[in-house]
mmCIF file of C-alpha atoms in Angstrom:
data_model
loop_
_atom_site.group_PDB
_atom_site.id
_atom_site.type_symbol
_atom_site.label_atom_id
_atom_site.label_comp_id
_atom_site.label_asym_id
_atom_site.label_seq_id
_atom_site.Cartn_x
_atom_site.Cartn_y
_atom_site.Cartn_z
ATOM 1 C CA UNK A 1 -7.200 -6.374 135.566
ATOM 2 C CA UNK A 2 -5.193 -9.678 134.545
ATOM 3 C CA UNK A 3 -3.095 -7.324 131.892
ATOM 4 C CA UNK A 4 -1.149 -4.745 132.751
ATOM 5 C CA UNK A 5 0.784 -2.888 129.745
ATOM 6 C CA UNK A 6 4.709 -0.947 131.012
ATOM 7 C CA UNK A 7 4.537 1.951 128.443
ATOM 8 C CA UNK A 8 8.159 2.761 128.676
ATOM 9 C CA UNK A 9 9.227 -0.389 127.386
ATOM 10 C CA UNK A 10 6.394 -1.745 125.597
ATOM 11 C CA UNK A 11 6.411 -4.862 127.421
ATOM 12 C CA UNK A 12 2.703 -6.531 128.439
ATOM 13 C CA UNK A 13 3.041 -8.393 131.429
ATOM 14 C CA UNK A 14 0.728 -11.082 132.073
ATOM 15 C CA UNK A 15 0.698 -13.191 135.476
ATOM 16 C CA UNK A 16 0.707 -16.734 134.299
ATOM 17 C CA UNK A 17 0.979 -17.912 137.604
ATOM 18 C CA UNK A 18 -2.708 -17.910 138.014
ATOM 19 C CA UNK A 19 -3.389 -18.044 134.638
ATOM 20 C CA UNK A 20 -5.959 -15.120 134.566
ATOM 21 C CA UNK A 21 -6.125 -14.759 130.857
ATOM 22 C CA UNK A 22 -6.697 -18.513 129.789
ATOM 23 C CA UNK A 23 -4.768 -20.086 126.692
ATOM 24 C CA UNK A 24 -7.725 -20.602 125.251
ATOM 25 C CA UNK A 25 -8.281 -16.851 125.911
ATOM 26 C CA UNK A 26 -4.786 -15.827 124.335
ATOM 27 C CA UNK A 27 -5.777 -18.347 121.071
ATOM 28 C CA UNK A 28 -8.574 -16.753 120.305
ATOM 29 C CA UNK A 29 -7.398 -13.054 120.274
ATOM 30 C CA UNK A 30 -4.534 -14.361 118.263
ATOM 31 C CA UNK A 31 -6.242 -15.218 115.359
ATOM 32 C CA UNK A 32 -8.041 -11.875 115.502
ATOM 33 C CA UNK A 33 -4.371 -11.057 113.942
ATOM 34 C CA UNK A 34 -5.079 -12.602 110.247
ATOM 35 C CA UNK A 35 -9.009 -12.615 110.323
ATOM 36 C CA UNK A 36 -11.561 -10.170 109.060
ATOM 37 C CA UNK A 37 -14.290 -11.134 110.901
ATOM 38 C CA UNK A 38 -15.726 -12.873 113.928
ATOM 39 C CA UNK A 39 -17.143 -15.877 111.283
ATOM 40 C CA UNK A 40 -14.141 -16.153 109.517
ATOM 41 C CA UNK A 41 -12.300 -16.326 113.678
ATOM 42 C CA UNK A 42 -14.679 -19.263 114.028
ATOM 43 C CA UNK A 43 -14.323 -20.934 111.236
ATOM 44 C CA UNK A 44 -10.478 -20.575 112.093
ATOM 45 C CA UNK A 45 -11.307 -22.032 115.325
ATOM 46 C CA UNK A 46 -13.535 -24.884 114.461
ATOM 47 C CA UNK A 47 -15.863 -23.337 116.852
ATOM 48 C CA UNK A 48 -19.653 -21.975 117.271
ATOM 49 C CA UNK A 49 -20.222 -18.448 116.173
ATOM 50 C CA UNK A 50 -22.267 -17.730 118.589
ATOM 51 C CA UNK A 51 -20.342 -19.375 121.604
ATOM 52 C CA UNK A 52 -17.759 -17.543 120.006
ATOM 53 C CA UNK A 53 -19.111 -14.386 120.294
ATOM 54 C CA UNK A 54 -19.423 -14.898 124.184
ATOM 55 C CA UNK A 55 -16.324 -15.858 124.616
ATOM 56 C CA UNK A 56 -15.196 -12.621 122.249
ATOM 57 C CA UNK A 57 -17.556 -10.084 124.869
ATOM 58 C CA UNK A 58 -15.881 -11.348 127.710
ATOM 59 C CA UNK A 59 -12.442 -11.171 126.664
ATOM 60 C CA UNK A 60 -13.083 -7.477 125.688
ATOM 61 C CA UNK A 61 -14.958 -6.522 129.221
ATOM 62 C CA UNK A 62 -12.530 -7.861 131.149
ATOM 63 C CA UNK A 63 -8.924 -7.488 129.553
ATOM 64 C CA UNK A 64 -9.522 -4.931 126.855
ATOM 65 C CA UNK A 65 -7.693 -6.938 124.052
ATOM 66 C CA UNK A 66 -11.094 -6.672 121.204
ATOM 67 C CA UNK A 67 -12.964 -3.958 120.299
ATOM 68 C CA UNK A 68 -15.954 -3.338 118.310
ATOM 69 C CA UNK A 69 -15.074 -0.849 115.273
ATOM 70 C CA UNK A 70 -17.719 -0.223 112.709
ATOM 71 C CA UNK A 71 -19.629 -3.289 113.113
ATOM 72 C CA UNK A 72 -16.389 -5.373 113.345
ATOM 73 C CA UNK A 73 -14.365 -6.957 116.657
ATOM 74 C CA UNK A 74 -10.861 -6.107 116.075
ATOM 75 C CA UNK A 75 -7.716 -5.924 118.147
ATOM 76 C CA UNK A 76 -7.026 -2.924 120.376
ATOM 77 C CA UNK A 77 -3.170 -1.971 121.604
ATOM 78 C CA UNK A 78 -2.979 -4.648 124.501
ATOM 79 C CA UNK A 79 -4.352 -7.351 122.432
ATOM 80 C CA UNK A 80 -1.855 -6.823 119.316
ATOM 81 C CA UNK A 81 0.636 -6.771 122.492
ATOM 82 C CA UNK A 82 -0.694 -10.069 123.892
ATOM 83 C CA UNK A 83 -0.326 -11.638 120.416
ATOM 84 C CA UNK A 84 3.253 -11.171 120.235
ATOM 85 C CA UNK A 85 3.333 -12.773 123.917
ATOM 86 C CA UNK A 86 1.219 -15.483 122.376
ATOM 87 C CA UNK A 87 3.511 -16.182 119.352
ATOM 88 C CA UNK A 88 6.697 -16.123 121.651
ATOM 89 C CA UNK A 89 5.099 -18.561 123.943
ATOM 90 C CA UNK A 90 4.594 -20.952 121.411
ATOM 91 C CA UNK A 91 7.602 -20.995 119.810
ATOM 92 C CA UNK A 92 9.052 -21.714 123.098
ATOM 93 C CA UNK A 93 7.002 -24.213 123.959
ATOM 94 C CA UNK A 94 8.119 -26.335 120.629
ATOM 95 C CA UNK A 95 11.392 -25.588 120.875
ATOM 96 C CA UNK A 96 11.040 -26.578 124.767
ATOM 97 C CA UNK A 97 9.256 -30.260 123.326
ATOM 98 C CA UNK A 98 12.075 -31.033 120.309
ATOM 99 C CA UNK A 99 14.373 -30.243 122.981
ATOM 100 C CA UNK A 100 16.942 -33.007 124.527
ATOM 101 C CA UNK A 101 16.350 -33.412 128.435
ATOM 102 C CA UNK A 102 18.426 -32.100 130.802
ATOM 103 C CA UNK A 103 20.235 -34.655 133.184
ATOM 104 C CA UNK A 104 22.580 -32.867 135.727
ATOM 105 C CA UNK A 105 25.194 -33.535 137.669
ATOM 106 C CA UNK A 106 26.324 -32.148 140.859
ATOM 107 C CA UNK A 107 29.970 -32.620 142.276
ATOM 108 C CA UNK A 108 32.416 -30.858 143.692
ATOM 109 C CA UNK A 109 35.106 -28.522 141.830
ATOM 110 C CA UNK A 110 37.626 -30.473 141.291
ATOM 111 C CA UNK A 111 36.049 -33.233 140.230
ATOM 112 C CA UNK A 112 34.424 -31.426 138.092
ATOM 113 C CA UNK A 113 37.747 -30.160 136.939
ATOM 114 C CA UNK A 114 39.808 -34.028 136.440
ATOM 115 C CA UNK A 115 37.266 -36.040 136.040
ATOM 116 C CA UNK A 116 33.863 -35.348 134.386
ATOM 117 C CA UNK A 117 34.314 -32.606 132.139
ATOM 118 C CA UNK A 118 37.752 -33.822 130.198
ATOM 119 C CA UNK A 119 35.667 -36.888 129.882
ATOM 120 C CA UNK A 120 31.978 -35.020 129.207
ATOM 121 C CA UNK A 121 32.647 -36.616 125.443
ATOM 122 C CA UNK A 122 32.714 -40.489 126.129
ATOM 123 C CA UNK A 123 28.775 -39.514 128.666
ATOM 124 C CA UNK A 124 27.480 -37.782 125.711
ATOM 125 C CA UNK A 125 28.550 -41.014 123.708
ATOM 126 C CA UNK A 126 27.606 -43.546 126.618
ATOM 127 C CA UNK A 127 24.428 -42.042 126.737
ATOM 128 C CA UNK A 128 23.934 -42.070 123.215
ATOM 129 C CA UNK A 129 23.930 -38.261 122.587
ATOM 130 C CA UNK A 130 20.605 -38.355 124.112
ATOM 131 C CA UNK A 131 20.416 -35.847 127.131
ATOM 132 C CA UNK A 132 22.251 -32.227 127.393
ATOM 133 C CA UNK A 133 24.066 -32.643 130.582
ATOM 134 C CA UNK A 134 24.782 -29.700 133.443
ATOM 135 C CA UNK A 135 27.438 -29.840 135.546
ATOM 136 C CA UNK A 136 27.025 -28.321 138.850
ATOM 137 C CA UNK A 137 28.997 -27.386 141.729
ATOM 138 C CA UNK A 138 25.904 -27.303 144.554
ATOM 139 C CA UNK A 139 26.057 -24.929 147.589
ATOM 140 C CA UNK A 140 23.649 -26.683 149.518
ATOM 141 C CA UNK A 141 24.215 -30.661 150.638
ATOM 142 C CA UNK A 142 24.365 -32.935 147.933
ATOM 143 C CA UNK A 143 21.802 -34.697 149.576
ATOM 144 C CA UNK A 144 19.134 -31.753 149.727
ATOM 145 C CA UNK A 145 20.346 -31.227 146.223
ATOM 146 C CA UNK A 146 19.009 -34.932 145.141
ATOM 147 C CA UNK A 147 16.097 -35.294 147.096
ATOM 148 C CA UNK A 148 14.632 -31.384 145.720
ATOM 149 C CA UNK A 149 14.946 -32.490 142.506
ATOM 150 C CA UNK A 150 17.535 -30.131 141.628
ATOM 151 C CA UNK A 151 20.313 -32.149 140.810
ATOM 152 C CA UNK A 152 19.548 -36.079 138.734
ATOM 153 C CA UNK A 153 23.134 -37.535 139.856
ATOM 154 C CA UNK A 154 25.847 -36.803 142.130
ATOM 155 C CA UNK A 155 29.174 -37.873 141.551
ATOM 156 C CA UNK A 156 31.518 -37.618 145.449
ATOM 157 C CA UNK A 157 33.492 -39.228 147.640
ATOM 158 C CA UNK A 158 32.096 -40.637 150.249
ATOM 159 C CA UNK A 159 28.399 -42.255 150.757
ATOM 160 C CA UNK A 160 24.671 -40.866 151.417
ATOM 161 C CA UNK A 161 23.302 -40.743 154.750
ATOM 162 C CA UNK A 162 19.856 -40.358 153.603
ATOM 163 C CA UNK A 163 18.183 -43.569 152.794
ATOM 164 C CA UNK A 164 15.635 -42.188 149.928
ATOM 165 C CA UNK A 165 19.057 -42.335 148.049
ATOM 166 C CA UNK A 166 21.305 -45.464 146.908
ATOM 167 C CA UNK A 167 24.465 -45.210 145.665
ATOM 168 C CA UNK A 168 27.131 -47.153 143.830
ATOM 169 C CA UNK A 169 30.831 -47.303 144.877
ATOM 170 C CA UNK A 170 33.365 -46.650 141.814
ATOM 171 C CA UNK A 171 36.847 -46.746 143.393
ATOM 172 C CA UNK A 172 38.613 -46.074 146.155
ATOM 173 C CA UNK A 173 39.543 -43.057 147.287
ATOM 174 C CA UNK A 174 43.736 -42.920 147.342
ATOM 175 C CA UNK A 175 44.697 -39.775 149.403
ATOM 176 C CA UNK A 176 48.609 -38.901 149.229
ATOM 177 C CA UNK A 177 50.929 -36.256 150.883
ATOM 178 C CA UNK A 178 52.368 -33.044 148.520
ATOM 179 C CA UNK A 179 54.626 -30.484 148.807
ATOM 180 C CA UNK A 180 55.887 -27.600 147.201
ATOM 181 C CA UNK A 181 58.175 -28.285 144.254
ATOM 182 C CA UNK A 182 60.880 -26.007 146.260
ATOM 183 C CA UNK A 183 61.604 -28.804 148.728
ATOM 184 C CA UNK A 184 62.449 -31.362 146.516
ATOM 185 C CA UNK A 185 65.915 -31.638 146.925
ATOM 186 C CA UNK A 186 65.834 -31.237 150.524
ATOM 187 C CA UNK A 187 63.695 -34.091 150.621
ATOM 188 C CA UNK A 188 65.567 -36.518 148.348
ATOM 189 C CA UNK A 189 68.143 -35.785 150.887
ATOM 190 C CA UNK A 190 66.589 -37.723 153.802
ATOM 191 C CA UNK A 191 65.863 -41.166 154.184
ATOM 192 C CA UNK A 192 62.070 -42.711 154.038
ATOM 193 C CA UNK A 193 61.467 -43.187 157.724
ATOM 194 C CA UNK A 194 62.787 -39.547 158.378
ATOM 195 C CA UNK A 195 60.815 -37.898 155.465
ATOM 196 C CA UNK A 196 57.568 -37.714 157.400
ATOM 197 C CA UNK A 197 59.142 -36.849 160.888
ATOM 198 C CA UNK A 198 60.983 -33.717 158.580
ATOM 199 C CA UNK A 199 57.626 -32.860 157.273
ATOM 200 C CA UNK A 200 56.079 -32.347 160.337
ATOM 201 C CA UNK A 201 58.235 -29.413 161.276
ATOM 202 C CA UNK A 202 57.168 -27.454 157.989
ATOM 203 C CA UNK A 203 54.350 -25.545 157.215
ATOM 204 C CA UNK A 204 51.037 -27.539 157.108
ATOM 205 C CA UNK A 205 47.613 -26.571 154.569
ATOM 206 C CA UNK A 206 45.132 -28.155 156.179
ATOM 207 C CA UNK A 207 41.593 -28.760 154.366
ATOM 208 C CA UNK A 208 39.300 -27.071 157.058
ATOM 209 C CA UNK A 209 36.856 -30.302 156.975
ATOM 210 C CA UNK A 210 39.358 -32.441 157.757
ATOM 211 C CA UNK A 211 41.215 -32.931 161.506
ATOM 212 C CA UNK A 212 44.837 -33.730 160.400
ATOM 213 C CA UNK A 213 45.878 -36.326 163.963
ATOM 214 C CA UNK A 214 42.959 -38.537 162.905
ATOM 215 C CA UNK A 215 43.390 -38.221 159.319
ATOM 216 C CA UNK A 216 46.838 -38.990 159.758
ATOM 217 C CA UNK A 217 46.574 -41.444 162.299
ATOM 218 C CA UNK A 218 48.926 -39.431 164.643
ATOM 219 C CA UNK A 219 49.572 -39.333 168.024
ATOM 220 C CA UNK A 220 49.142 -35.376 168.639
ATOM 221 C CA UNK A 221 47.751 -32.393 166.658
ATOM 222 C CA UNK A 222 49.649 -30.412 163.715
ATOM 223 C CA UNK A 223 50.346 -27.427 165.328
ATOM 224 C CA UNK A 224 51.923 -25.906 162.546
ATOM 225 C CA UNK A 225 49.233 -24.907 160.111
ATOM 226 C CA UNK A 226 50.457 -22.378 157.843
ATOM 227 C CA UNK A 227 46.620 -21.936 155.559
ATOM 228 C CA UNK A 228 42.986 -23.590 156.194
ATOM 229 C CA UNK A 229 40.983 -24.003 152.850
ATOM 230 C CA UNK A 230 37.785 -25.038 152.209
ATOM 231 C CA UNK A 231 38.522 -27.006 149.270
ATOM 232 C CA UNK A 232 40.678 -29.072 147.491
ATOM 233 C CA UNK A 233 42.010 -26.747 144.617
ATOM 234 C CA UNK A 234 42.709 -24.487 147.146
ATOM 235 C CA UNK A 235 44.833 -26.473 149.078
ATOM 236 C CA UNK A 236 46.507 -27.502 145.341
ATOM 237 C CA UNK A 237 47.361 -24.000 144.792
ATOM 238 C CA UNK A 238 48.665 -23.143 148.485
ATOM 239 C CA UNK A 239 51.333 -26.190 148.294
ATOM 240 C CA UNK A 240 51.850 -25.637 144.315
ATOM 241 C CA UNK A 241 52.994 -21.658 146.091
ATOM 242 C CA UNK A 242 55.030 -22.721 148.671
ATOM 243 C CA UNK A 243 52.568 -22.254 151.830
ATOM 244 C CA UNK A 244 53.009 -26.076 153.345
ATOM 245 C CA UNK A 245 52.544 -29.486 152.542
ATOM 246 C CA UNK A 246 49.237 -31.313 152.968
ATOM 247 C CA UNK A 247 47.026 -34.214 151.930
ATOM 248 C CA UNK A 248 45.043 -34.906 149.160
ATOM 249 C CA UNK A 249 43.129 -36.901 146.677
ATOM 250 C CA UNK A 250 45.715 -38.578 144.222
ATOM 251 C CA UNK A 251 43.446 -37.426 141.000
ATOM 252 C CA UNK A 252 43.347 -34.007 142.457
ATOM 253 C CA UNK A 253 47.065 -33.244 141.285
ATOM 254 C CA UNK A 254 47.246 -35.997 139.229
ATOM 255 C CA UNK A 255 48.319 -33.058 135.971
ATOM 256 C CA UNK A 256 50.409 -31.082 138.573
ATOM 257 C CA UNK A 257 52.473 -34.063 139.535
ATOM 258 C CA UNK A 258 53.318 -34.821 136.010
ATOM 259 C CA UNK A 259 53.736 -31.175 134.609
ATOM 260 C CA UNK A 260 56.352 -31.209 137.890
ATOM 261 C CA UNK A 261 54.577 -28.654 139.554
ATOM 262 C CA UNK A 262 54.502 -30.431 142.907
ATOM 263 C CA UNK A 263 55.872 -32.865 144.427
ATOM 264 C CA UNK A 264 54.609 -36.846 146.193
ATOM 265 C CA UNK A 265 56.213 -37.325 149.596
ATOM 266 C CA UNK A 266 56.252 -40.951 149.512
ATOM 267 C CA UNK A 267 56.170 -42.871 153.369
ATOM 268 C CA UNK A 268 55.402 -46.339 153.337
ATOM 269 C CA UNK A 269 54.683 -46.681 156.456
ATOM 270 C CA UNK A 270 52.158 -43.228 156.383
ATOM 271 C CA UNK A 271 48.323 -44.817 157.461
ATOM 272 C CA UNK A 272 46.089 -42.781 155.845
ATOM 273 C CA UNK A 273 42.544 -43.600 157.788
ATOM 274 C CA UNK A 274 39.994 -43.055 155.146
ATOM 275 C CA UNK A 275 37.234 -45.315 153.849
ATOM 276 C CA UNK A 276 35.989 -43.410 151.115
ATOM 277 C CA UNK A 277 35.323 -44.291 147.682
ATOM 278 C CA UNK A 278 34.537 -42.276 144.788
ATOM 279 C CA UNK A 279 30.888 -42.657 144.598
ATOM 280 C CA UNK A 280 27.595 -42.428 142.166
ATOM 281 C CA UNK A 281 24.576 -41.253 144.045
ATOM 282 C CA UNK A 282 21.042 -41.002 142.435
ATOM 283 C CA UNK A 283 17.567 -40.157 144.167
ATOM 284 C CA UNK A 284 15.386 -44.274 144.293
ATOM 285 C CA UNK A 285 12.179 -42.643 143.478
ATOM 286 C CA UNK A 286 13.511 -41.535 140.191
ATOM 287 C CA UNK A 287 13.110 -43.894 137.017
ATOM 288 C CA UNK A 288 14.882 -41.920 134.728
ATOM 289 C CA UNK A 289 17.880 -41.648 136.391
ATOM 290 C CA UNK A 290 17.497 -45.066 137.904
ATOM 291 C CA UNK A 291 17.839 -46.324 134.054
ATOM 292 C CA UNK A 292 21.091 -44.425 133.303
ATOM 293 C CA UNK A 293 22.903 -45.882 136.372
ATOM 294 C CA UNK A 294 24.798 -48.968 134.736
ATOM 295 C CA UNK A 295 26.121 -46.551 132.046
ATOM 296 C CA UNK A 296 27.106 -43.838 134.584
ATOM 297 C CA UNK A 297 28.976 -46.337 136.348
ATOM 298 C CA UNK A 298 31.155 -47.984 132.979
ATOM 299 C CA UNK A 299 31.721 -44.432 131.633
ATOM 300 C CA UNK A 300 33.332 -43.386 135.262
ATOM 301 C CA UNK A 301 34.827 -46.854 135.592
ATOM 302 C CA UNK A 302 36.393 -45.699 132.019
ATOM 303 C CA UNK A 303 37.711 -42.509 132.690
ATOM 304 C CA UNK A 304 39.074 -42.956 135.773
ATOM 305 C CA UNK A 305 41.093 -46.148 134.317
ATOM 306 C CA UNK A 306 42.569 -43.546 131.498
ATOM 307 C CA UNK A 307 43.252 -41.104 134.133
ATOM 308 C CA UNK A 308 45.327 -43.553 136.391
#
């Protein structure tokens, strides 16, 4: 039987997925509700009494919603149950159609945290107010995230391998060394050229991604790694503590470096190998957010200028 009633909590259950009571089905025990009899149901319906009628023997035979009382077809238990299914469905279904779409965004935490939603106001206005936007922190690849339809943009550093998506490059990516507010006047103590030399005898946070000698460009391995983290407020919050220094994206810390929470080891002469750039990715195939691109890319263009 396609109904199934859960007396305890007077819930019907009905298994949509293979749709084994039909809408048409549900619509016609629904006006059962309000009618007093099977002509009236008809005439309701727009339909043929006697197709009706059919259609009204069947449903009872094989889900027990109608009965015949006296002469009349009326609803039994299940079928007043059903109704109130019915009535929820539908009012879902119109709220579901006067409903803005959904465009969503996936990116990592804390870029999620400076960037996109302090500036969530000036998309909704870019966009013209037009889509309710999620913001997503994936656990899977971006990439898988994109092409499964689970995610309409991505917002990273870095570029797509995957050639069913294109990207656009915003800025790029300025990485920095930190350390723990605690060492600031030790450090203003010590010339430029020494600063980085000192810093490689302290404690070192190192982003568990990342290998530090090529990062850094140096000639032999940290050895002195105080904390591994997977991510990038993590490593904020070891230095910000006082486990080690490390490096960074610049608008990572951007608010901790001015509330004086941490402090910039400036080096001049520090090579930083990266290539990154802050990056929009989108899935080709995809019109919709195909369309949005050029005003994805002014309103990050935007924010990032009013961050820097």
């Amino acid at each position: 039987m396609a109904v199934d009633f859960f007396a305890s909590s007077n819930i019907l259950f009905v298994n949509m997925s293979k749709f084994e009571i039909s809408p048409e089905d549900c619509l016609i025990t629904l006006e059962f509700r309000d009618s007093a009899s099977l002509r009236e149901v008809a005439t309701r319906l727009n339909c043929d009494p006697s197709a009706l009628v059919r259609k009204v023997q069947r449903i009872a035979s094989e889900h027990g919603l109608l009965e015949k009382v006296k002469g009349r077809w009326v609803l039994t238990a299940k079928g007043h149950l059903l109704n109130r299914w019915t009535e929820d469905s539908l009012v879902s279904q119109k709220r579901l159609l006067e409903s803005k779409p959904q465009m969503r965004i996936g990116t990592t935490m804390w870029l999620s945290e400076q960037v996109i939603v302090p500036y969530y106001q000036a998309l909704h206005q870019a966009t013209e107010a037009h889509y309710n936007w999620i913001v997503t922190t994936p656990h899977r690849s971006f990439e898988t995230e994109l092409i499964e339809g689970t995610c309409d943009f991505v917002i990273a550093c870095g570029a797509p391998v995957d050639p069913l998506i294109s990207y656009k490059r915003i800025l790029p990516e300025e990485f920095i060394l930190i350390a723990p507010k605690s060492w600031q006047k030790e450090f203003k103590k010590i010339e430029e050229q020494e600063r980085f030399e000192k810093l490689l005898t302290k404690p070192f946070v190192r982003h568990s991604d990342m290998n530090p000698q090529e990062f850094l460009n140096l000639p032999e391995q940290i050895t002195n790694i105080s904390l591994t983290v997977d991510n990038i407020i993590g490593i904020r919050s070891a230095v910000s503590k006082g486990h080690g220094w490390s490096v960074v994206p610049r608008l990572a810390v951007l608010n901790e470096l001015e509330a004086d929470e941490l402090i910039e080891i400036p080096y001049g002469k520090l090579k930083v190998l990266t290539q990154n750039h802050l990056s929009l990715w989108w899935l080709r195939s995809r019109k919709e957010p195909q369309q949005l691109v050029g005003k994805m890319q002014q309103w990050l263009l935007h924010s990032l200028a009013g961050i820097k």
